[in-house]
Structures are given as C-alpha cells and as structure tokens.
Amino acid sequence: MKLSRRQFLQGCSYAIAALAGARLTNLAYAAPDDPADTLVVVFLRGGWDALNVVPPLMGDDRGWYEKARPGVKIPDRRLINLNDQFGLHPGLAPLHELYQDGKMGIVHAVGLDYDTRSHFDAMEFIELGTPGSKATTSGWITRHLQTAPGGSSGLLPALAAPSQPTSLLGMTATVSMSNPSDLSQWDNGLLGEQQAALRKLYRGDSLLHQSGLRTLDAVATVAPLNEQEYRPQNGASYREDELGTQLKTVAQLIKMQAGMRVATVDFGGWDTHEYQNDAEGGYMGGLLESLGENLANFYRDLDSGYTEKLSVVVISEFGRRLAQNDSNGTDHGHGSVMLALGGGVNGGQVYGNWPGLANEQLYDRADLAVTTDYRQVLGELLLNRLKNPNLEAILPGYAANFSPLGLFR
C-alpha cells in the first residue's frame, strides 16, 4: 500500500493525538531487585461512610449507632464478625478471607487531624501530606519517589488511573491511562515509519524533546500488553467496571517485572448524601461490592510470587456523620477507615484507638473522632515496606511525632 505524503503526515498527527490522550494512573519503575514494595494507593473520592464499612457490633456503641441511623444502619445479622467489637459490611465479604489469612489490616478512627468537611481541602491536604497547608509544591508520593534510596528512574516512574492526583504533584514523568490500549498509536500500516519520524522530530535536549522520546519509549513498553488478551491467574475474575479495568491494568504492569514503584487508582461516588443504604445494601452497598470483589481478585491475580512485595492502601478523605440526614443518607464527617493489604501486612486485626460514639466522645458532638493520624499509617508504610527513611522530607512536620502501629512488618 502506497500512501501520499499528506496521508503519512496525517497518520503521524493521529499518533501524536493518541499519545496526548493516554489514561493510565501514575507508575514508577525501579530495578527488579529493589527491596521496596510496589505501592498501590486506591483513593475513594467522596468520603466513604466508615461507620457502615466497619460498624460497632456490641455494647453502648452499637446502641448509639442504631439509634442515630434507623434507615441506613447495617443490621447485625448481615455483618461479618471481625473481632466481636466490630463487623464488616457484607459488600466487602470477598476481602474477609484476606483479613482472616493475615493479609489485610483495618485502621479505624483514622484521618486528618484537621478540621475541614470540604472534599477538595481534605483530599488536597491528604495527598500533599501537609494538613492545613496548601503551599506545598509537591505531593507526598512525589517526595517519596524523589528521596527513595532506589531512585525513581525508568520509562514509567508513576502510573495514575485515570488521571494524575495531587499526591503525584510535581512528578512530571507520569503516565495516565485506564487500560493499556489507551497508550497506543493508531496503526495505518506504517506504524514503524511513523515512530521513526516522531523520534527524529523529538531529537534534541529540551524538556519537550525528552518528554516526547520518553512517551514513545513508554508506548513501546506497554505495546506488548495490547497484543493478546490478558488472562488473570489463580481463577481471578475482575468485574467489568471502571475499578476492575484499572486494577487489571495495574496487575498487568506489575507482572511485566519492570520494577513498577507506584500506581494510584481513583474510585469515586462515595458522597452518599441521599439514599445511601437500605436493609439490603442500597447504593453504597453496590460501591462496596465493586471494591471488595475487585480488590480480592487483584490480590488473587498477583498471588503467584508478586504479593510479598506488594502494599495496597485504601484511603478516603473523611468519614460521615454518625446521625443520618433527612434524605436517608449521611453528611460529611471526620473519622474514617483505612485498609492495608499485602504480604508485609500484619493483618487480621483492627488497629487504632476506638473513641466511642457517645455524644461527649464524638468530634464536634457529631462525628467519629480521629484518634490515628493517617500519616502514622503512611509513615510506617514508608519505613517498613517502601524502605524510605526520609519521613521529614516526605511528611514535613510529622516525623517527630511518628510512632508505628505495628500494621506493616
């Protein structure tokens, strides 16, 4: 097939457009023998209802919980017993086996030690790693990558699905996509010629030239993932939804054994002001079913030599009020729940100091109080699993107050 010069240049233009539209969350690659774990951060945008994710099971706290939530409470007959004090929402049932096997730990009453009920402020403070200050010019993951003993060089230093979060602010060498096909060039029969022309176009020393060549290299690295249908291992089966697609992509890239350091995944929809729950699950129950099934299958898919160097952290910007509102939902609160999964997790436990749900124990007499700063979880993760001792640089102003929970080995 003979193409005109106009058709060839048009094909190159399409290729450049395809590169600009890449959509894989941020990846960071290291040497395959690096002792640090691969980190996967799943951020639940919207503020999930921690008190329905891990509700109290007994005593006065159960009474306060049921009285405050007549329409959105989870009946105790449907809860999965974790440790007699707390239950797990049935939507997360697929994760219970990991919890029992010591591969998943839960941190309750965790969050920002700062007074805000703004989604945007809370998310920004958490991802910057500087509660109360937005003046920081880089995210906490970026500072980790910049100070990690193993560095953050490589074609795909950070992966973000579907777009770059504030935690990677200042990290320019990122790739954003939801699946590998997003990071590809249109093949009109002259793909090799297009790539050669683009490499000649980006030959130079400027940042633009370097970025263009890096993008072409990243496309070449991801290309093999598009050549055949991906088959998860160990009987894993991801849901055909956005979260399933993103986690499946992360699993594929981990299995490439290119030393991926970090992947961030966003999962939104948790701002449950209306019709949050009913006795059989409701809107939030559907979100939790997706989270539970996809995370469990992600772990199962990688449980063939990859999970021992894998750390997954699930976090949200805050929890919800104890009392339901007039729309059968819950409003912005304070204390939340974090999940940690991985081969280096001391799982099978609920961590943190439980503050109680009596009026005088609530934050602002309305919310679950925060008794564990979220940076305490991240600090232990950085030290024990990511092998980065530079806490003051990554979490400025917090290192002096740090003490481990015992969550990570």
mmCIF file of C-alpha atoms in Angstrom:
data_model
loop_
_atom_site.group_PDB
_atom_site.id
_atom_site.type_symbol
_atom_site.label_atom_id
_atom_site.label_comp_id
_atom_site.label_asym_id
_atom_site.label_seq_id
_atom_site.Cartn_x
_atom_site.Cartn_y
_atom_site.Cartn_z
ATOM 1 C CA MET A 1 0.000 0.000 0.000
ATOM 2 C CA LYS A 2 1.438 3.344 -1.081
ATOM 3 C CA LEU A 3 0.459 6.427 0.941
ATOM 4 C CA SER A 4 0.838 10.022 -0.081
ATOM 5 C CA ARG A 5 2.957 12.420 1.977
ATOM 6 C CA ARG A 6 -0.279 14.016 3.170
ATOM 7 C CA GLN A 7 -1.661 10.658 4.388
ATOM 8 C CA PHE A 8 1.602 9.801 6.122
ATOM 9 C CA LEU A 9 1.730 13.122 7.980
ATOM 10 C CA GLN A 10 -1.933 12.732 8.859
ATOM 11 C CA GLY A 11 -1.110 9.359 10.410
ATOM 12 C CA CYS A 12 1.676 10.958 12.447
ATOM 13 C CA SER A 13 -0.784 13.585 13.659
ATOM 14 C CA TYR A 14 -3.190 10.883 14.774
ATOM 15 C CA ALA A 15 -0.334 9.156 16.576
ATOM 16 C CA ILE A 16 0.588 12.350 18.459
ATOM 17 C CA ALA A 17 -3.068 12.834 19.414
ATOM 18 C CA ALA A 18 -3.210 9.273 20.721
ATOM 19 C CA LEU A 19 -0.155 9.884 22.878
ATOM 20 C CA ALA A 20 -1.705 13.035 24.354
ATOM 21 C CA GLY A 21 -4.830 11.104 25.323
ATOM 22 C CA ALA A 22 -3.089 8.458 27.438
ATOM 23 C CA ARG A 23 -5.021 7.498 30.548
ATOM 24 C CA LEU A 24 -3.113 5.150 32.917
ATOM 25 C CA THR A 25 -2.697 6.218 36.580
ATOM 26 C CA ASN A 26 0.827 7.054 37.578
ATOM 27 C CA LEU A 27 3.531 4.356 37.532
ATOM 28 C CA ALA A 28 7.032 4.453 38.922
ATOM 29 C CA TYR A 29 9.607 1.842 37.984
ATOM 30 C CA ALA A 30 12.684 0.637 39.858
ATOM 31 C CA ALA A 31 15.231 -2.132 39.480
ATOM 32 C CA PRO A 32 13.689 -5.649 39.715
ATOM 33 C CA ASP A 33 15.897 -6.476 42.711
ATOM 34 C CA ASP A 34 14.867 -3.378 44.678
ATOM 35 C CA PRO A 35 13.848 -4.403 48.246
ATOM 36 C CA ALA A 36 10.990 -1.896 48.366
ATOM 37 C CA ASP A 37 7.392 -2.917 47.759
ATOM 38 C CA THR A 38 5.285 -1.816 44.834
ATOM 39 C CA LEU A 39 2.767 0.643 46.257
ATOM 40 C CA VAL A 40 -0.844 0.808 45.046
ATOM 41 C CA VAL A 41 -2.954 3.616 46.517
ATOM 42 C CA VAL A 42 -6.718 3.354 45.995
ATOM 43 C CA PHE A 43 -8.352 6.697 46.817
ATOM 44 C CA LEU A 44 -12.107 6.589 47.457
ATOM 45 C CA ARG A 45 -13.229 10.047 46.327
ATOM 46 C CA GLY A 46 -16.227 11.499 48.121
ATOM 47 C CA GLY A 47 -15.720 10.439 51.731
ATOM 48 C CA TRP A 48 -16.886 6.892 52.457
ATOM 49 C CA ASP A 49 -19.070 6.059 55.427
ATOM 50 C CA ALA A 50 -16.598 4.366 57.773
ATOM 51 C CA LEU A 51 -19.311 3.666 60.347
ATOM 52 C CA ASN A 52 -21.153 1.449 57.877
ATOM 53 C CA VAL A 53 -17.986 -0.086 56.460
ATOM 54 C CA VAL A 54 -16.822 -1.234 59.906
ATOM 55 C CA PRO A 55 -19.709 -0.686 62.370
ATOM 56 C CA PRO A 56 -19.592 -1.417 66.103
ATOM 57 C CA LEU A 57 -21.136 -4.771 66.961
ATOM 58 C CA MET A 58 -21.988 -4.640 70.632
ATOM 59 C CA GLY A 59 -22.424 -2.603 73.810
ATOM 60 C CA ASP A 60 -23.401 1.032 74.154
ATOM 61 C CA ASP A 61 -21.724 1.967 70.879
ATOM 62 C CA ARG A 62 -23.996 -0.421 68.977
ATOM 63 C CA GLY A 63 -26.953 1.218 70.663
ATOM 64 C CA TRP A 64 -25.810 4.721 69.736
ATOM 65 C CA TYR A 65 -25.157 3.556 66.163
ATOM 66 C CA GLU A 66 -28.611 2.016 65.714
ATOM 67 C CA LYS A 67 -30.424 4.950 67.323
ATOM 68 C CA ALA A 68 -28.652 7.511 65.097
ATOM 69 C CA ARG A 69 -29.180 5.528 61.876
ATOM 70 C CA PRO A 70 -32.642 3.984 61.763
ATOM 71 C CA GLY A 71 -32.744 3.994 57.957
ATOM 72 C CA VAL A 72 -29.107 3.425 56.955
ATOM 73 C CA LYS A 73 -27.756 1.106 59.653
ATOM 74 C CA ILE A 74 -26.482 -2.320 58.664
ATOM 75 C CA PRO A 75 -28.379 -4.976 60.668
ATOM 76 C CA ASP A 76 -26.058 -7.035 62.824
ATOM 77 C CA ARG A 77 -27.405 -10.236 61.230
ATOM 78 C CA ARG A 78 -25.817 -9.134 57.927
ATOM 79 C CA LEU A 79 -22.451 -8.036 59.309
ATOM 80 C CA ILE A 80 -19.332 -10.201 59.157
ATOM 81 C CA ASN A 81 -17.862 -10.549 62.628
ATOM 82 C CA LEU A 82 -14.274 -9.285 62.691
ATOM 83 C CA ASN A 83 -13.317 -9.417 66.354
ATOM 84 C CA ASP A 84 -16.548 -9.275 68.404
ATOM 85 C CA GLN A 85 -16.160 -5.491 68.698
ATOM 86 C CA PHE A 86 -16.579 -4.636 65.007
ATOM 87 C CA GLY A 87 -18.340 -6.042 61.993
ATOM 88 C CA LEU A 88 -17.516 -5.765 58.285
ATOM 89 C CA HIS A 89 -20.064 -4.614 55.721
ATOM 90 C CA PRO A 90 -21.297 -7.630 53.684
ATOM 91 C CA GLY A 91 -20.335 -5.859 50.472
ATOM 92 C CA LEU A 92 -16.689 -6.406 51.469
ATOM 93 C CA ALA A 93 -17.198 -10.129 52.103
ATOM 94 C CA PRO A 94 -14.645 -11.088 49.394
ATOM 95 C CA LEU A 95 -11.942 -9.378 51.492
ATOM 96 C CA HIS A 96 -12.769 -11.260 54.681
ATOM 97 C CA GLU A 97 -10.667 -14.270 53.683
ATOM 98 C CA LEU A 98 -7.646 -11.992 53.221
ATOM 99 C CA TYR A 99 -8.359 -10.498 56.649
ATOM 100 C CA GLN A 100 -8.540 -13.958 58.225
ATOM 101 C CA ASP A 101 -5.334 -15.010 56.467
ATOM 102 C CA GLY A 102 -3.499 -12.018 57.916
ATOM 103 C CA LYS A 103 -3.106 -10.293 54.545
ATOM 104 C CA MET A 104 -5.421 -7.356 55.273
ATOM 105 C CA GLY A 105 -5.484 -4.999 58.236
ATOM 106 C CA ILE A 106 -8.011 -2.292 59.126
ATOM 107 C CA VAL A 107 -7.348 1.058 60.807
ATOM 108 C CA HIS A 108 -10.411 2.650 62.425
ATOM 109 C CA ALA A 109 -10.992 6.248 63.569
ATOM 110 C CA VAL A 110 -8.202 7.378 61.240
ATOM 111 C CA GLY A 111 -7.900 10.513 59.163
ATOM 112 C CA LEU A 112 -6.909 14.154 59.045
ATOM 113 C CA ASP A 113 -6.047 15.789 62.343
ATOM 114 C CA TYR A 114 -7.504 18.992 60.901
ATOM 115 C CA ASP A 115 -10.985 20.493 60.960
ATOM 116 C CA THR A 116 -12.457 20.528 57.458
ATOM 117 C CA ARG A 117 -15.512 18.999 55.859
ATOM 118 C CA SER A 118 -14.581 20.204 52.367
ATOM 119 C CA HIS A 119 -13.907 17.361 49.933
ATOM 120 C CA PHE A 120 -11.391 19.385 47.985
ATOM 121 C CA ASP A 121 -9.478 20.686 51.004
ATOM 122 C CA ALA A 122 -9.393 17.298 52.722
ATOM 123 C CA MET A 123 -8.226 15.454 49.601
ATOM 124 C CA GLU A 124 -5.579 18.069 48.908
ATOM 125 C CA PHE A 125 -4.259 18.044 52.485
ATOM 126 C CA ILE A 126 -4.055 14.238 52.497
ATOM 127 C CA GLU A 127 -2.349 13.984 49.123
ATOM 128 C CA LEU A 128 0.063 16.819 49.770
ATOM 129 C CA GLY A 129 0.923 15.260 53.132
ATOM 130 C CA THR A 130 0.685 18.661 54.806
ATOM 131 C CA PRO A 131 -2.658 19.016 56.655
ATOM 132 C CA GLY A 132 -3.675 22.668 56.929
ATOM 133 C CA SER A 133 -1.257 23.887 54.271
ATOM 134 C CA LYS A 134 -1.729 24.048 50.507
ATOM 135 C CA ALA A 135 1.537 25.873 49.900
ATOM 136 C CA THR A 136 3.403 22.607 49.272
ATOM 137 C CA THR A 137 4.529 22.306 45.660
ATOM 138 C CA SER A 138 4.742 18.505 45.522
ATOM 139 C CA GLY A 139 2.677 15.530 46.658
ATOM 140 C CA TRP A 140 3.778 13.035 49.299
ATOM 141 C CA ILE A 141 4.269 10.250 46.743
ATOM 142 C CA THR A 142 6.377 12.543 44.578
ATOM 143 C CA ARG A 143 8.607 13.352 47.557
ATOM 144 C CA HIS A 144 8.864 9.648 48.348
ATOM 145 C CA LEU A 145 9.990 8.906 44.789
ATOM 146 C CA GLN A 146 12.450 11.795 44.841
ATOM 147 C CA THR A 147 14.057 10.652 48.106
ATOM 148 C CA ALA A 148 13.769 6.865 47.779
ATOM 149 C CA PRO A 149 17.163 5.165 48.078
ATOM 150 C CA GLY A 150 16.493 3.263 44.856
ATOM 151 C CA GLY A 151 15.502 6.392 42.950
ATOM 152 C CA SER A 152 12.603 6.683 40.539
ATOM 153 C CA SER A 153 14.172 6.355 37.130
ATOM 154 C CA GLY A 154 12.590 4.325 34.356
ATOM 155 C CA LEU A 155 10.154 4.683 31.494
ATOM 156 C CA LEU A 156 7.051 4.781 33.679
ATOM 157 C CA PRO A 157 8.075 6.181 37.065
ATOM 158 C CA ALA A 158 4.451 6.635 38.156
ATOM 159 C CA LEU A 159 1.100 5.316 36.931
ATOM 160 C CA ALA A 160 -2.199 7.087 37.644
ATOM 161 C CA ALA A 161 -5.668 5.793 36.786
ATOM 162 C CA PRO A 162 -7.446 7.631 35.379
ATOM 163 C CA SER A 163 -5.602 10.946 35.938
ATOM 164 C CA GLN A 164 -2.713 12.355 37.941
ATOM 165 C CA PRO A 165 -3.675 13.005 41.585
ATOM 166 C CA THR A 166 -2.298 15.672 43.918
ATOM 167 C CA SER A 167 -0.179 13.025 45.662
ATOM 168 C CA LEU A 168 1.938 13.000 42.479
ATOM 169 C CA LEU A 169 2.050 16.785 42.119
ATOM 170 C CA GLY A 170 5.469 17.780 40.822
ATOM 171 C CA MET A 171 6.162 14.364 39.279
ATOM 172 C CA THR A 172 6.484 15.101 35.568
ATOM 173 C CA ALA A 173 7.457 11.607 34.397
ATOM 174 C CA THR A 174 3.986 10.118 34.764
ATOM 175 C CA VAL A 175 1.651 8.080 32.613
ATOM 176 C CA SER A 176 -2.127 8.370 32.959
ATOM 177 C CA MET A 177 -4.460 5.761 31.490
ATOM 178 C CA SER A 178 -7.215 3.329 32.436
ATOM 179 C CA ASN A 179 -6.059 0.409 30.282
ATOM 180 C CA PRO A 180 -3.062 -0.362 28.021
ATOM 181 C CA SER A 181 -4.993 0.306 24.814
ATOM 182 C CA ASP A 182 -5.200 3.969 25.855
ATOM 183 C CA LEU A 183 -1.426 4.247 25.487
ATOM 184 C CA SER A 184 -1.043 3.224 21.855
ATOM 185 C CA GLN A 185 -0.595 4.636 18.373
ATOM 186 C CA TRP A 186 -3.042 4.301 15.525
ATOM 187 C CA ASP A 187 -1.630 1.796 13.061
ATOM 188 C CA ASN A 188 -2.438 2.721 9.466
ATOM 189 C CA GLY A 189 0.055 0.237 8.049
ATOM 190 C CA LEU A 190 3.101 2.441 8.527
ATOM 191 C CA LEU A 191 3.489 2.346 12.286
ATOM 192 C CA GLY A 192 7.237 1.761 12.131
ATOM 193 C CA GLU A 193 7.737 4.692 9.770
ATOM 194 C CA GLN A 194 5.569 6.920 11.989
ATOM 195 C CA GLN A 195 7.606 6.053 15.074
ATOM 196 C CA ALA A 196 10.875 6.709 13.257
ATOM 197 C CA ALA A 197 9.585 10.085 12.083
ATOM 198 C CA LEU A 198 8.410 11.010 15.576
ATOM 199 C CA ARG A 199 11.744 10.025 17.112
ATOM 200 C CA LYS A 200 13.523 12.236 14.597
ATOM 201 C CA LEU A 201 11.061 15.054 15.393
ATOM 202 C CA TYR A 202 11.813 14.794 19.140
ATOM 203 C CA ARG A 203 15.591 14.571 18.767
ATOM 204 C CA GLY A 204 17.026 17.299 20.995
ATOM 205 C CA ASP A 205 17.962 18.295 24.550
ATOM 206 C CA SER A 206 14.959 20.372 25.611
ATOM 207 C CA LEU A 207 12.368 19.153 28.099
ATOM 208 C CA LEU A 208 9.848 18.927 25.264
ATOM 209 C CA HIS A 209 12.140 16.699 23.233
ATOM 210 C CA GLN A 210 12.927 14.495 26.225
ATOM 211 C CA SER A 211 9.252 14.195 27.124
ATOM 212 C CA GLY A 212 8.354 13.194 23.577
ATOM 213 C CA LEU A 213 11.009 10.476 23.438
ATOM 214 C CA ARG A 214 10.013 9.233 26.878
ATOM 215 C CA THR A 215 6.408 8.955 25.739
ATOM 216 C CA LEU A 216 7.431 6.979 22.657
ATOM 217 C CA ASP A 217 9.500 4.659 24.860
ATOM 218 C CA ALA A 218 6.543 4.206 27.223
ATOM 219 C CA VAL A 219 4.259 3.346 24.298
ATOM 220 C CA ALA A 220 6.782 0.733 23.140
ATOM 221 C CA THR A 221 6.953 -0.727 26.648
ATOM 222 C CA VAL A 222 3.188 -1.032 27.040
ATOM 223 C CA ALA A 223 2.607 -2.246 23.462
ATOM 224 C CA PRO A 224 3.056 -5.978 24.253
ATOM 225 C CA LEU A 225 0.088 -5.776 26.634
ATOM 226 C CA ASN A 226 -2.158 -4.959 23.675
ATOM 227 C CA GLU A 227 -1.032 -7.872 21.508
ATOM 228 C CA GLN A 228 -3.097 -10.566 23.209
ATOM 229 C CA GLU A 229 -5.995 -10.845 25.620
ATOM 230 C CA TYR A 230 -4.928 -10.689 29.260
ATOM 231 C CA ARG A 231 -5.768 -13.765 31.345
ATOM 232 C CA PRO A 232 -5.749 -13.245 35.132
ATOM 233 C CA GLN A 233 -4.194 -16.018 37.206
ATOM 234 C CA ASN A 234 -5.451 -18.201 40.058
ATOM 235 C CA GLY A 235 -9.055 -18.025 38.908
ATOM 236 C CA ALA A 236 -9.248 -14.257 39.397
ATOM 237 C CA SER A 237 -12.084 -12.528 37.561
ATOM 238 C CA TYR A 238 -12.296 -8.738 37.643
ATOM 239 C CA ARG A 239 -15.660 -7.035 37.404
ATOM 240 C CA GLU A 240 -16.358 -5.324 34.096
ATOM 241 C CA ASP A 241 -16.457 -1.862 35.630
ATOM 242 C CA GLU A 242 -14.069 1.055 35.844
ATOM 243 C CA LEU A 243 -12.321 -0.091 39.019
ATOM 244 C CA GLY A 244 -11.923 -3.627 37.677
ATOM 245 C CA THR A 245 -10.387 -2.316 34.459
ATOM 246 C CA GLN A 246 -7.926 -0.092 36.311
ATOM 247 C CA LEU A 247 -6.800 -2.763 38.777
ATOM 248 C CA LYS A 248 -6.424 -5.311 35.997
ATOM 249 C CA THR A 249 -4.161 -2.856 34.178
ATOM 250 C CA VAL A 250 -2.044 -2.349 37.294
ATOM 251 C CA ALA A 251 -1.737 -6.145 37.686
ATOM 252 C CA GLN A 252 -0.564 -6.489 34.078
ATOM 253 C CA LEU A 253 2.108 -3.851 34.565
ATOM 254 C CA ILE A 254 3.308 -5.406 37.828
ATOM 255 C CA LYS A 255 3.710 -8.735 36.037
ATOM 256 C CA MET A 256 5.904 -7.106 33.421
ATOM 257 C CA GLN A 257 8.538 -7.118 36.218
ATOM 258 C CA ALA A 258 9.868 -3.774 35.074
ATOM 259 C CA GLY A 259 10.178 -2.679 38.711
ATOM 260 C CA MET A 260 6.996 -0.617 38.989
ATOM 261 C CA ARG A 261 7.130 1.516 42.136
ATOM 262 C CA VAL A 262 3.787 3.276 42.448
ATOM 263 C CA ALA A 263 0.294 3.123 40.982
ATOM 264 C CA THR A 264 -2.592 5.320 42.066
ATOM 265 C CA VAL A 265 -6.208 4.418 41.358
ATOM 266 C CA ASP A 266 -9.244 6.650 41.857
ATOM 267 C CA PHE A 267 -12.687 5.271 42.718
ATOM 268 C CA GLY A 268 -15.362 7.932 43.102
ATOM 269 C CA GLY A 269 -19.016 8.126 44.057
ATOM 270 C CA TRP A 270 -18.785 7.942 47.868
ATOM 271 C CA ASP A 271 -20.526 11.243 48.665
ATOM 272 C CA THR A 272 -23.670 9.488 49.905
ATOM 273 C CA HIS A 273 -25.949 12.355 50.972
ATOM 274 C CA GLU A 274 -29.092 10.627 49.688
ATOM 275 C CA TYR A 275 -30.496 7.083 49.620
ATOM 276 C CA GLN A 276 -27.226 5.689 50.893
ATOM 277 C CA ASN A 277 -28.381 2.371 52.253
ATOM 278 C CA ASP A 278 -31.330 0.213 52.999
ATOM 279 C CA ALA A 279 -31.530 -3.005 54.936
ATOM 280 C CA GLU A 280 -30.307 -4.987 51.939
ATOM 281 C CA GLY A 281 -27.390 -2.846 50.794
ATOM 282 C CA GLY A 282 -28.551 0.119 48.698
ATOM 283 C CA TYR A 283 -26.351 2.497 46.708
ATOM 284 C CA MET A 284 -23.316 2.294 48.981
ATOM 285 C CA GLY A 285 -23.616 -1.479 49.061
ATOM 286 C CA GLY A 286 -23.062 -1.552 45.298
ATOM 287 C CA LEU A 287 -19.899 0.534 45.610
ATOM 288 C CA LEU A 288 -18.574 -1.736 48.339
ATOM 289 C CA GLU A 289 -19.317 -4.850 46.295
ATOM 290 C CA SER A 290 -17.219 -3.452 43.450
ATOM 291 C CA LEU A 291 -14.402 -2.518 45.822
ATOM 292 C CA GLY A 292 -14.462 -5.858 47.628
ATOM 293 C CA GLU A 293 -14.645 -8.074 44.544
ATOM 294 C CA ASN A 294 -12.067 -6.161 42.538
ATOM 295 C CA LEU A 295 -9.523 -5.862 45.351
ATOM 296 C CA ALA A 296 -9.880 -9.546 46.231
ATOM 297 C CA ASN A 297 -9.412 -10.566 42.584
ATOM 298 C CA PHE A 298 -6.488 -8.160 42.199
ATOM 299 C CA TYR A 299 -4.756 -9.837 45.139
ATOM 300 C CA ARG A 300 -5.658 -13.322 43.875
ATOM 301 C CA ASP A 301 -4.347 -12.479 40.405
ATOM 302 C CA LEU A 302 -0.987 -11.417 41.844
ATOM 303 C CA ASP A 303 -0.748 -14.160 44.467
ATOM 304 C CA SER A 304 1.775 -16.128 42.433
ATOM 305 C CA GLY A 305 5.024 -14.520 43.503
ATOM 306 C CA TYR A 306 4.089 -10.833 43.456
ATOM 307 C CA THR A 307 2.180 -10.172 46.677
ATOM 308 C CA GLU A 308 5.163 -10.459 49.021
ATOM 309 C CA LYS A 309 6.410 -7.156 47.616
ATOM 310 C CA LEU A 310 3.018 -5.512 47.250
ATOM 311 C CA SER A 311 1.430 -2.927 49.542
ATOM 312 C CA VAL A 312 -2.103 -1.711 48.826
ATOM 313 C CA VAL A 313 -3.553 1.190 50.807
ATOM 314 C CA VAL A 314 -7.227 2.193 50.589
ATOM 315 C CA ILE A 315 -7.998 5.699 51.835
ATOM 316 C CA SER A 316 -10.771 8.299 51.686
ATOM 317 C CA GLU A 317 -10.721 11.992 52.567
ATOM 318 C CA PHE A 318 -13.021 11.629 55.612
ATOM 319 C CA GLY A 319 -15.929 9.632 57.019
ATOM 320 C CA ARG A 320 -19.587 10.582 57.502
ATOM 321 C CA ARG A 321 -21.687 11.938 60.369
ATOM 322 C CA LEU A 322 -22.944 9.469 62.941
ATOM 323 C CA ALA A 323 -26.572 10.554 62.504
ATOM 324 C CA GLN A 324 -28.305 10.031 59.181
ATOM 325 C CA ASN A 325 -29.897 13.033 57.472
ATOM 326 C CA ASP A 326 -33.466 13.576 56.301
ATOM 327 C CA SER A 327 -32.665 12.161 52.845
ATOM 328 C CA ASN A 328 -31.751 8.709 54.130
ATOM 329 C CA GLY A 329 -28.079 9.471 53.674
ATOM 330 C CA THR A 330 -25.163 10.817 55.702
ATOM 331 C CA ASP A 331 -23.330 14.134 55.544
ATOM 332 C CA HIS A 332 -19.618 14.991 55.667
ATOM 333 C CA GLY A 333 -17.932 13.798 58.838
ATOM 334 C CA HIS A 334 -14.461 13.343 60.289
ATOM 335 C CA GLY A 335 -13.020 9.969 61.353
ATOM 336 C CA SER A 336 -12.637 7.318 58.660
ATOM 337 C CA VAL A 337 -11.318 3.808 57.982
ATOM 338 C CA MET A 338 -8.203 2.775 56.042
ATOM 339 C CA LEU A 339 -7.447 -0.682 54.642
ATOM 340 C CA ALA A 340 -3.993 -2.146 54.044
ATOM 341 C CA LEU A 341 -3.363 -5.293 52.001
ATOM 342 C CA GLY A 342 -0.140 -7.090 51.164
ATOM 343 C CA GLY A 343 2.360 -9.767 52.017
ATOM 344 C CA GLY A 344 4.036 -7.431 54.515
ATOM 345 C CA VAL A 345 0.838 -6.526 56.382
ATOM 346 C CA ASN A 346 0.200 -7.765 59.918
ATOM 347 C CA GLY A 347 -3.428 -8.387 59.073
ATOM 348 C CA GLY A 348 -6.379 -9.954 60.826
ATOM 349 C CA GLN A 349 -6.657 -7.003 63.226
ATOM 350 C CA VAL A 350 -8.495 -3.715 63.613
ATOM 351 C CA TYR A 351 -5.921 -1.068 64.566
ATOM 352 C CA GLY A 352 -6.352 2.303 66.245
ATOM 353 C CA ASN A 353 -7.884 3.627 69.456
ATOM 354 C CA TRP A 354 -11.655 3.452 69.299
ATOM 355 C CA PRO A 355 -13.055 6.742 70.702
ATOM 356 C CA GLY A 356 -16.669 5.645 71.198
ATOM 357 C CA LEU A 357 -19.960 7.025 69.897
ATOM 358 C CA ALA A 358 -21.491 8.671 72.977
ATOM 359 C CA ASN A 359 -22.227 12.374 72.495
ATOM 360 C CA GLU A 360 -19.298 13.512 74.608
ATOM 361 C CA GLN A 361 -16.958 11.165 72.692
ATOM 362 C CA LEU A 362 -17.875 12.450 69.244
ATOM 363 C CA TYR A 363 -15.861 15.078 67.405
ATOM 364 C CA ASP A 364 -17.866 18.305 67.480
ATOM 365 C CA ARG A 365 -20.633 16.170 69.051
ATOM 366 C CA ALA A 366 -21.453 14.878 65.572
ATOM 367 C CA ASP A 367 -18.672 12.756 64.076
ATOM 368 C CA LEU A 368 -16.455 9.799 64.785
ATOM 369 C CA ALA A 369 -13.294 11.312 66.269
ATOM 370 C CA VAL A 370 -9.861 10.873 64.662
ATOM 371 C CA THR A 371 -7.517 9.085 67.058
ATOM 372 C CA THR A 372 -4.956 7.938 64.451
ATOM 373 C CA ASP A 373 -3.395 10.462 62.088
ATOM 374 C CA TYR A 374 -3.393 8.984 58.566
ATOM 375 C CA ARG A 375 0.291 9.909 58.356
ATOM 376 C CA GLN A 376 1.000 7.363 61.074
ATOM 377 C CA VAL A 377 -0.094 4.659 58.622
ATOM 378 C CA LEU A 378 1.865 6.179 55.740
ATOM 379 C CA GLY A 379 4.943 6.711 57.896
ATOM 380 C CA GLU A 380 5.121 3.047 58.870
ATOM 381 C CA LEU A 381 4.483 2.041 55.267
ATOM 382 C CA LEU A 382 7.341 4.259 54.075
ATOM 383 C CA LEU A 383 9.797 2.950 56.659
ATOM 384 C CA ASN A 384 8.965 -0.758 56.713
ATOM 385 C CA ARG A 385 7.740 -1.560 53.215
ATOM 386 C CA LEU A 386 8.941 1.207 50.897
ATOM 387 C CA LYS A 387 12.364 1.303 52.600
ATOM 388 C CA ASN A 388 12.468 5.091 52.670
ATOM 389 C CA PRO A 389 13.728 6.596 55.960
ATOM 390 C CA ASN A 390 13.232 10.223 54.889
ATOM 391 C CA LEU A 391 9.999 10.871 56.789
ATOM 392 C CA GLU A 392 10.658 14.544 57.464
ATOM 393 C CA ALA A 393 11.123 15.239 53.757
ATOM 394 C CA ILE A 394 8.030 13.256 52.759
ATOM 395 C CA LEU A 395 5.707 14.196 55.653
ATOM 396 C CA PRO A 396 7.150 17.522 56.827
ATOM 397 C CA GLY A 397 6.442 18.450 60.414
ATOM 398 C CA TYR A 398 5.234 14.982 61.361
ATOM 399 C CA ALA A 399 8.346 12.819 61.743
ATOM 400 C CA ALA A 400 8.979 13.911 65.353
ATOM 401 C CA ASN A 401 5.504 12.673 66.367
ATOM 402 C CA PHE A 402 5.652 9.382 64.487
ATOM 403 C CA SER A 403 5.232 6.043 66.231
ATOM 404 C CA PRO A 404 4.422 2.752 64.478
ATOM 405 C CA LEU A 405 1.084 0.991 64.796
ATOM 406 C CA GLY A 406 2.549 -2.424 64.035
ATOM 407 C CA LEU A 407 0.490 -2.671 60.836
ATOM 408 C CA PHE A 408 3.444 -3.312 58.494
ATOM 409 C CA ARG A 409 6.260 -5.795 59.037
#
